[in-house]
CSV table of C-alpha atoms in Angstrom, one decimal:
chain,number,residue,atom,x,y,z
A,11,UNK,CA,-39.7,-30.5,75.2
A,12,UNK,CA,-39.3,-34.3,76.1
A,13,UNK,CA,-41.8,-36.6,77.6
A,14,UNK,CA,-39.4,-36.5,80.6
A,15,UNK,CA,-39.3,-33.0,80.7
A,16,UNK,CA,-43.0,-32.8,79.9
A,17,UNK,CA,-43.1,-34.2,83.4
A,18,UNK,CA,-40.4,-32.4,85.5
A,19,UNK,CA,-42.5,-29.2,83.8
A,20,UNK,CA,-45.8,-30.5,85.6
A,21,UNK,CA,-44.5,-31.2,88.8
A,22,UNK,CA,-42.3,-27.9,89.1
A,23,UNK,CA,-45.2,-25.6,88.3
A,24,UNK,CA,-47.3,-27.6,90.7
A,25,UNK,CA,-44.8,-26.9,93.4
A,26,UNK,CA,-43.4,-23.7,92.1
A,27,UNK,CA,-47.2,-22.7,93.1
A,28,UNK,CA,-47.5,-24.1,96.7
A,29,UNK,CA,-44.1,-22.7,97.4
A,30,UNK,CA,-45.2,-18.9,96.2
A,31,UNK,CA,-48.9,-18.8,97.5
A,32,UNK,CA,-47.8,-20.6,100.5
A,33,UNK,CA,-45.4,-17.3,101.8
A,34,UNK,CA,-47.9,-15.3,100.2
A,35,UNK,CA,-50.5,-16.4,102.2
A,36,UNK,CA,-49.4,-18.7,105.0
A,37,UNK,CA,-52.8,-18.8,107.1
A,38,UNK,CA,-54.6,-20.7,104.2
A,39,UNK,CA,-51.9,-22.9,103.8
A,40,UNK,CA,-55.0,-25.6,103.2
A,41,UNK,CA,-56.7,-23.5,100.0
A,42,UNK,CA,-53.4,-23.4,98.9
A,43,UNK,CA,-52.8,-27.2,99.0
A,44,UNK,CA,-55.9,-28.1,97.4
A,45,UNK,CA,-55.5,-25.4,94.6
A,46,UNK,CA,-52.4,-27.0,93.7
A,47,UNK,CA,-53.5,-30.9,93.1
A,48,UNK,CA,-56.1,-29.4,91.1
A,49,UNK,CA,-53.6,-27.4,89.2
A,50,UNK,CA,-51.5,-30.6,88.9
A,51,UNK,CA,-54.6,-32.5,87.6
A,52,UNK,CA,-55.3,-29.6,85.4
A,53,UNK,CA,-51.6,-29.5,83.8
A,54,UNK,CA,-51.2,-33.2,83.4
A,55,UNK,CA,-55.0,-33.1,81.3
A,56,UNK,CA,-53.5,-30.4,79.6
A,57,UNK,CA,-50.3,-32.5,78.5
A,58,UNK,CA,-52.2,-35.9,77.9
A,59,UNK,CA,-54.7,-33.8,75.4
A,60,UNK,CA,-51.3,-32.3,73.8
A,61,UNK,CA,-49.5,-35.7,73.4
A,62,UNK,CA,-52.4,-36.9,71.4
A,63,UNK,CA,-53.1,-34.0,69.2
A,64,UNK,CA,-49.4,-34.2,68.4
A,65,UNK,CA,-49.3,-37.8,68.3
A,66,UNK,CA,-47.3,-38.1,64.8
A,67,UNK,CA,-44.2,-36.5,67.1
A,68,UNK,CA,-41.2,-38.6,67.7
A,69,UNK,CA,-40.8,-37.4,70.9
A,70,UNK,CA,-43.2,-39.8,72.1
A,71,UNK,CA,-41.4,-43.0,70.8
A,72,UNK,CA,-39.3,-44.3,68.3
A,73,UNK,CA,-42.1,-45.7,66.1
A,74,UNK,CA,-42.8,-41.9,64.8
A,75,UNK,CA,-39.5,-41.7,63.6
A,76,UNK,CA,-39.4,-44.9,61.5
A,77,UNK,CA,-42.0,-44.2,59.6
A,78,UNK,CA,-43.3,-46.7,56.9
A,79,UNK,CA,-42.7,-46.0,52.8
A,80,UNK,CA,-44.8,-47.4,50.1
A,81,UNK,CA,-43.0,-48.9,47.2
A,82,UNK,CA,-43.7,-46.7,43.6
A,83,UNK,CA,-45.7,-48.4,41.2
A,84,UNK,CA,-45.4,-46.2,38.7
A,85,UNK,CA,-41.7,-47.0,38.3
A,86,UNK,CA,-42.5,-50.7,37.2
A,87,UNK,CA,-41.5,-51.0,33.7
A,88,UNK,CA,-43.8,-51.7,31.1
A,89,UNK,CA,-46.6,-51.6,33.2
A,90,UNK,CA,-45.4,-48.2,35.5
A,91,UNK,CA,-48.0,-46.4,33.7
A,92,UNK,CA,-51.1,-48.0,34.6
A,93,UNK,CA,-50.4,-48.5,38.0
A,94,UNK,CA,-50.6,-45.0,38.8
A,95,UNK,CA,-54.0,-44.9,40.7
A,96,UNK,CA,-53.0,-48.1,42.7
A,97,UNK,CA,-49.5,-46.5,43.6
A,98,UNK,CA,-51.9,-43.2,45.1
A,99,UNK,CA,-54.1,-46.1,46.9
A,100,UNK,CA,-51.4,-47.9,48.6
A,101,UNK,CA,-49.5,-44.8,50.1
A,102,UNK,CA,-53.0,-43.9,51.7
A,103,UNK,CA,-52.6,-47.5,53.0
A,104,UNK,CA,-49.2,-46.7,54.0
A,105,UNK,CA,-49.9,-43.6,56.2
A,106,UNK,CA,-52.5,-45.0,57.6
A,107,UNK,CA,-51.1,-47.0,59.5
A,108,UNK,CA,-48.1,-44.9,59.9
A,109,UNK,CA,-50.7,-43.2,62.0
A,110,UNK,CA,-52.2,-45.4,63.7
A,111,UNK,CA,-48.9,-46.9,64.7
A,112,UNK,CA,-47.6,-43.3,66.1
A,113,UNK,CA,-51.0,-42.8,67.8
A,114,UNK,CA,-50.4,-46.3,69.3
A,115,UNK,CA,-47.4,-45.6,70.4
A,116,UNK,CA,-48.8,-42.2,72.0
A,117,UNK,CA,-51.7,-43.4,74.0
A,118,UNK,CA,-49.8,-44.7,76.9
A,119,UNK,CA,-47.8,-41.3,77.3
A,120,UNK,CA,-51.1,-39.2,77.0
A,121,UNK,CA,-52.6,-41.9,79.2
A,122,UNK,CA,-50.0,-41.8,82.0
A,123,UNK,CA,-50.4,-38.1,81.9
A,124,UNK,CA,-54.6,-38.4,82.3
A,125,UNK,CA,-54.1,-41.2,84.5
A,126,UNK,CA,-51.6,-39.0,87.0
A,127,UNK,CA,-54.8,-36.1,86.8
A,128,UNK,CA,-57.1,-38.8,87.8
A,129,UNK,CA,-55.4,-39.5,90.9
A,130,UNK,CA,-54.9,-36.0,91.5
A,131,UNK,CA,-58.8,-35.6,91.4
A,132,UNK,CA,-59.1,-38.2,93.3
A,133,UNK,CA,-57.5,-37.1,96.3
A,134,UNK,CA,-58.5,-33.7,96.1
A,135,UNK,CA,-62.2,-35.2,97.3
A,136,UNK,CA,-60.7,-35.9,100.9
A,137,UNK,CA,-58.3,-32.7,100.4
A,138,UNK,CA,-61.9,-30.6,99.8
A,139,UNK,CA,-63.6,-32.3,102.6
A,140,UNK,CA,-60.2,-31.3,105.1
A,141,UNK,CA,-60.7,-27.6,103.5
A,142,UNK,CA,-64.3,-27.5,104.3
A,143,UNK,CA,-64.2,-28.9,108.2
A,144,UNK,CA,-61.0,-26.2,109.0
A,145,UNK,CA,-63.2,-23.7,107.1
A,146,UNK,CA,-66.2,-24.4,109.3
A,147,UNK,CA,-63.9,-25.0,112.6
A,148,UNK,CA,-61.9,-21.2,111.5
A,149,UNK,CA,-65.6,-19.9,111.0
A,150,UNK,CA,-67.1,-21.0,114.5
A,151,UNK,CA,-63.8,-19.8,116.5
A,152,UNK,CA,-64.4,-16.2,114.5
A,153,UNK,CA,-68.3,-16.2,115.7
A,154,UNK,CA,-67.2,-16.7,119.4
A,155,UNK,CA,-64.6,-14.2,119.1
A,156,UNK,CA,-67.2,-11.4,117.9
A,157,UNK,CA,-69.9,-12.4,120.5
A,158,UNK,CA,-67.3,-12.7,122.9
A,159,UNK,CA,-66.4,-9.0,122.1
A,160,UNK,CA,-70.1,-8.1,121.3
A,161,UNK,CA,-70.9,-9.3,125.3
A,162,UNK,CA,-67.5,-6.7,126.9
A,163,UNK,CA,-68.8,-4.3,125.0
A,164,UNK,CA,-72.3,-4.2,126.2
A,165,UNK,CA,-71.3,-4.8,129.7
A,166,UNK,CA,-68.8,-1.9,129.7
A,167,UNK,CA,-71.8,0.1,128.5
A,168,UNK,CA,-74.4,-1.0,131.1
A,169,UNK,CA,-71.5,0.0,133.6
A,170,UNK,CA,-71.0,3.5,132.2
A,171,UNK,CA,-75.0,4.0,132.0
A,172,UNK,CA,-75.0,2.4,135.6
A,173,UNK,CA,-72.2,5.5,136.3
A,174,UNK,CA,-74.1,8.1,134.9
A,175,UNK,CA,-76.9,7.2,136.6
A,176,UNK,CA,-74.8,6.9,140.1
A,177,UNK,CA,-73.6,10.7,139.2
A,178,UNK,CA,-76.6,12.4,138.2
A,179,UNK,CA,-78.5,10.6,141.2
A,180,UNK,CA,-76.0,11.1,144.1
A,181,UNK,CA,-76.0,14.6,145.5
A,182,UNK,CA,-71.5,15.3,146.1
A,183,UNK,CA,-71.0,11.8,144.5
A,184,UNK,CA,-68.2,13.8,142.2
A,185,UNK,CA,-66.7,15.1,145.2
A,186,UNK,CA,-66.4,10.9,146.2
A,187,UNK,CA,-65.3,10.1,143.2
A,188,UNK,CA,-62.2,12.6,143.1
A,189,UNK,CA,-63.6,14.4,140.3
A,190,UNK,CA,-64.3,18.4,138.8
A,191,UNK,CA,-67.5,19.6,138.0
A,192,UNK,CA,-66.0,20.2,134.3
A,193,UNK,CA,-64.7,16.3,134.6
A,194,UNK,CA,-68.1,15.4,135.6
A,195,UNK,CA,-69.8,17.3,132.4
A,196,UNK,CA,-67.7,15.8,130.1
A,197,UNK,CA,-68.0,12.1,131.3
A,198,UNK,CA,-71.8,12.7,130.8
A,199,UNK,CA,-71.6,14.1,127.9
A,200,UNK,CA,-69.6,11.9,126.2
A,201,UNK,CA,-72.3,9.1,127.4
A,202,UNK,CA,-75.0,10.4,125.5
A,203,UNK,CA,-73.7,8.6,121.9
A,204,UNK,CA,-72.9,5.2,122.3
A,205,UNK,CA,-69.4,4.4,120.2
A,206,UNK,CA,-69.4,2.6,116.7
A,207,UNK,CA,-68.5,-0.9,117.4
A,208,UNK,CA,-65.9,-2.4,115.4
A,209,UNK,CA,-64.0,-5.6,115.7
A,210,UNK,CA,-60.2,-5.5,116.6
């Protein structure tokens, strides 16, 4: 994989994800939104910290793939022979700074990776404080709602009790009412346990 493709990779699974969750779940369309710039910041840490373990890759840049060769020693004639440990000591020289020039030449790719997670963190501060005010707005609207309900409940039962009352008060007040003596007895009866409330 490419340092371009490295890229297109990040952004698609980024938005592969707000596409998915967001049919999934389309009411917390904010979660979603913050979940995914964390996951962005997430993947592009995870490709900067890749570039630079596999910095030695030519993918990177075309300083990897000309790579430095130290001259042999140990060919010289005459003298090929003695220059054995100096010929070991000069191609450490030699990778070393192979290395350090592929490393060099990595940094800015791993670092435009970090850098794009940094921003991504960065704006997932304002995204989180967004989350947290619809959260607390959501929350609020939900309380009303159940005291709302809470309240037309207990008034329909003060009116039934005030019913029952009226009933077992008023001498012929089922006769008023348009109702049986077996209607009456079963209204009454099914007054003496109060419902289990439960929220629509």
């Amino acid at each position: 994989m490419s340092r371009d493709q490295l890229h297109v990779s990040v952004w698609a699974a980024a938005a592969i994800f707000v596409v998915a969750v967001g049919i999934v779940r389309p009411r917390r369309f904010h979660w979603t939104a913050l979940t995914s710039i964390l996951l962005f910041a997430a993947l592009n840490t995870g490709a900067g910290v890749y570039v630079l373990n596999h910095y030695s890759d030519p993918r990177w840049s075309e300083v990897a793939s000309t790579q430095l060769s130290a001259p042999s020693l140990a060919e010289t004639p005459l003298v090929g022979q003695f220059m054995g440990p100096l010929d070991s000591a000069l191609k450490a020289v030699v990778t070393g700074v192979n290395d350090f020039m592929s490393f060099k030449a990595a940094l800015p790719v791993a670092l435009d990776f970090l850098g794009a997670a940094g921003w991504a963190l960065l704006i997932s501060f304002p995204v989180g404080v967004l989350v947290a005010a619809i959260n607390f707005v959501v929350g609020k609207r939900r309380t009303a709602g159940f005291e709302k309900y809470r309240a037309t409940v207990d008034l329909l039962k003060d009116e039934v009790e005030k019913l029952k009352l009226h009933i077992q008060g008023t001498p012929g007040s089922a006769d008023l009412l348009g109702l049986t003596e077996q209607e009456t007895q079963s209204i009454l009866s099914s007054t003496q346990t109060s419902p289990t409330t439960r929220l629509p």
